[in-house]
Amino acid sequence: MEKNSHIIRLKREIDGKILDIGGGGEGIIGRLYHEQVTAIDKCREELDEAPDGFTKIQMDAADLQFADSSFDHVTFFFTLMFMDAKEQEQAVREAARVVKSGGCLYIWDCDIACAYPEPFCIDVEVQLPDEHISTTYGVGKLDTQNAASVQEICLKAGLTPREYSPQQDYFYMVFQK
């Protein structure tokens, strides 16, 4: 099993309404931005685990039940890794649909060369302004993914790259509508 540890420091830098795709579990974006966040997750248990302080809705990212241009920004915090390639394309296309013109998609995710038969795991230490969260994200899947594949999906959805920060085994990207 591949296992790596990474420190991610986050501070409040996003204004407006945020849709957090896959925002259950630790609820990192919800913890950081509180009432600005509507977190969706396919899994009710993940939403139930997330702390209170933001809106939580069970929903499929590939079929968002929001009107066009409903949110100022959309976040994917280690979420795409849990989707196959087709789901990733649908989720990013849907995110691009619900974000307002001029709004951004913020993506933190992993380079995954192989996650089968041995699962891929990454240890993440998230430092928020007033909290520290240690967690592990792990997945077993046949599809590979990397920064280039995610960038291609975003470009295909009509988004413009604004920022790219590669790290060892993970990356941070910002795309604008």
mmCIF file of C-alpha atoms in Angstrom, residues 5-103:
data_model
loop_
_atom_site.group_PDB
_atom_site.id
_atom_site.type_symbol
_atom_site.label_atom_id
_atom_site.label_comp_id
_atom_site.label_asym_id
_atom_site.label_seq_id
_atom_site.Cartn_x
_atom_site.Cartn_y
_atom_site.Cartn_z
ATOM 1 C CA SER A 5 1.970 12.337 4.391
ATOM 2 C CA HIS A 6 1.314 15.952 3.396
ATOM 3 C CA ILE A 7 0.628 19.208 5.221
ATOM 4 C CA ILE A 8 -1.937 21.523 3.656
ATOM 5 C CA ARG A 9 -2.387 24.977 5.156
ATOM 6 C CA LEU A 10 -5.706 26.622 4.373
ATOM 7 C CA LYS A 11 -6.933 30.096 5.198
ATOM 8 C CA ARG A 12 -10.149 31.918 4.375
ATOM 9 C CA GLU A 13 -9.604 33.347 0.887
ATOM 10 C CA ILE A 14 -12.879 32.644 -0.951
ATOM 11 C CA ASP A 15 -15.801 35.076 -0.811
ATOM 12 C CA GLY A 16 -19.435 34.242 -1.514
ATOM 13 C CA LYS A 17 -21.473 31.050 -1.654
ATOM 14 C CA ILE A 18 -19.415 27.856 -1.987
ATOM 15 C CA LEU A 19 -20.604 24.473 -3.206
ATOM 16 C CA ASP A 20 -18.322 21.813 -1.722
ATOM 17 C CA ILE A 21 -18.483 18.608 -3.767
ATOM 18 C CA GLY A 22 -17.917 15.544 -1.562
ATOM 19 C CA GLY A 23 -18.004 17.716 1.547
ATOM 20 C CA GLY A 24 -18.954 14.997 3.999
ATOM 21 C CA GLY A 25 -16.506 13.157 6.261
ATOM 22 C CA GLU A 26 -14.109 15.657 7.765
ATOM 23 C CA GLY A 27 -15.951 18.551 6.092
ATOM 24 C CA ILE A 28 -12.719 20.512 5.618
ATOM 25 C CA ILE A 29 -14.182 23.302 3.463
ATOM 26 C CA GLY A 30 -17.272 23.550 5.695
ATOM 27 C CA ARG A 31 -15.065 23.857 8.790
ATOM 28 C CA LEU A 32 -13.118 26.662 7.114
ATOM 29 C CA TYR A 33 -15.967 28.663 5.564
ATOM 30 C CA HIS A 34 -18.929 27.681 7.799
ATOM 31 C CA GLU A 35 -22.265 29.166 6.646
ATOM 32 C CA GLN A 36 -20.852 30.080 3.207
ATOM 33 C CA VAL A 37 -20.804 26.362 2.362
ATOM 34 C CA THR A 38 -23.344 23.977 0.934
ATOM 35 C CA ALA A 39 -21.676 20.570 1.080
ATOM 36 C CA ILE A 40 -22.981 17.710 -1.010
ATOM 37 C CA ASP A 41 -22.031 14.070 -0.754
ATOM 38 C CA LYS A 42 -23.486 10.929 -2.308
ATOM 39 C CA CYS A 43 -23.149 9.108 0.996
ATOM 40 C CA ARG A 44 -25.496 10.048 3.874
ATOM 41 C CA GLU A 45 -23.059 8.550 6.428
ATOM 42 C CA GLU A 46 -20.291 10.896 5.241
ATOM 43 C CA LEU A 47 -22.587 13.899 5.713
ATOM 44 C CA ASP A 48 -23.618 12.676 9.164
ATOM 45 C CA GLU A 49 -19.923 12.430 10.156
ATOM 46 C CA ALA A 50 -19.210 16.015 9.087
ATOM 47 C CA PRO A 51 -19.358 18.680 11.799
ATOM 48 C CA ASP A 52 -22.240 21.142 11.990
ATOM 49 C CA GLY A 53 -22.010 24.782 10.943
ATOM 50 C CA PHE A 54 -22.770 24.514 7.226
ATOM 51 C CA THR A 55 -25.517 23.138 4.976
ATOM 52 C CA LYS A 56 -25.251 19.427 4.145
ATOM 53 C CA ILE A 57 -27.257 17.781 1.345
ATOM 54 C CA GLN A 58 -27.156 14.221 0.035
ATOM 55 C CA MET A 59 -26.712 14.553 -3.732
ATOM 56 C CA ASP A 60 -24.824 13.059 -6.676
ATOM 57 C CA ALA A 61 -22.144 15.425 -8.032
ATOM 58 C CA ALA A 62 -22.786 14.078 -11.538
ATOM 59 C CA ASP A 63 -26.408 15.279 -11.360
ATOM 60 C CA LEU A 64 -26.546 18.483 -9.306
ATOM 61 C CA GLN A 65 -30.040 19.620 -8.368
ATOM 62 C CA PHE A 66 -29.192 23.332 -8.427
ATOM 63 C CA ALA A 67 -30.051 25.994 -10.984
ATOM 64 C CA ASP A 68 -27.398 27.302 -13.369
ATOM 65 C CA SER A 69 -25.071 29.884 -11.794
ATOM 66 C CA SER A 70 -26.247 29.145 -8.224
ATOM 67 C CA PHE A 71 -22.838 29.423 -6.524
ATOM 68 C CA ASP A 72 -19.976 31.902 -6.490
ATOM 69 C CA HIS A 73 -17.409 29.079 -6.280
ATOM 70 C CA VAL A 74 -17.135 25.271 -6.196
ATOM 71 C CA THR A 75 -14.569 23.185 -4.292
ATOM 72 C CA PHE A 76 -13.370 19.584 -4.712
ATOM 73 C CA PHE A 77 -11.211 18.694 -1.691
ATOM 74 C CA PHE A 78 -9.791 15.212 -2.439
ATOM 75 C CA THR A 79 -13.088 14.226 -4.072
ATOM 76 C CA LEU A 80 -12.317 13.394 -7.692
ATOM 77 C CA MET A 81 -10.164 10.475 -6.565
ATOM 78 C CA PHE A 82 -13.343 8.681 -5.452
ATOM 79 C CA MET A 83 -14.895 8.908 -8.937
ATOM 80 C CA ASP A 84 -14.189 7.003 -12.116
ATOM 81 C CA ALA A 85 -13.205 8.978 -15.226
ATOM 82 C CA LYS A 86 -16.796 9.282 -16.515
ATOM 83 C CA GLU A 87 -18.102 10.500 -13.144
ATOM 84 C CA GLN A 88 -15.246 13.027 -12.948
ATOM 85 C CA GLU A 89 -16.226 14.498 -16.318
ATOM 86 C CA GLN A 90 -19.898 14.704 -15.351
ATOM 87 C CA ALA A 91 -19.145 16.216 -11.934
ATOM 88 C CA VAL A 92 -16.833 18.896 -13.346
ATOM 89 C CA ARG A 93 -19.314 19.700 -16.120
ATOM 90 C CA GLU A 94 -22.075 20.046 -13.518
ATOM 91 C CA ALA A 95 -19.832 22.189 -11.287
ATOM 92 C CA ALA A 96 -19.092 24.450 -14.250
ATOM 93 C CA ARG A 97 -22.834 24.753 -14.879
ATOM 94 C CA VAL A 98 -23.747 25.804 -11.329
ATOM 95 C CA VAL A 99 -20.851 28.241 -10.773
ATOM 96 C CA LYS A 100 -21.460 31.864 -11.692
ATOM 97 C CA SER A 101 -19.577 33.521 -14.530
ATOM 98 C CA GLY A 102 -16.261 34.713 -13.097
ATOM 99 C CA GLY A 103 -16.468 32.145 -10.301
#
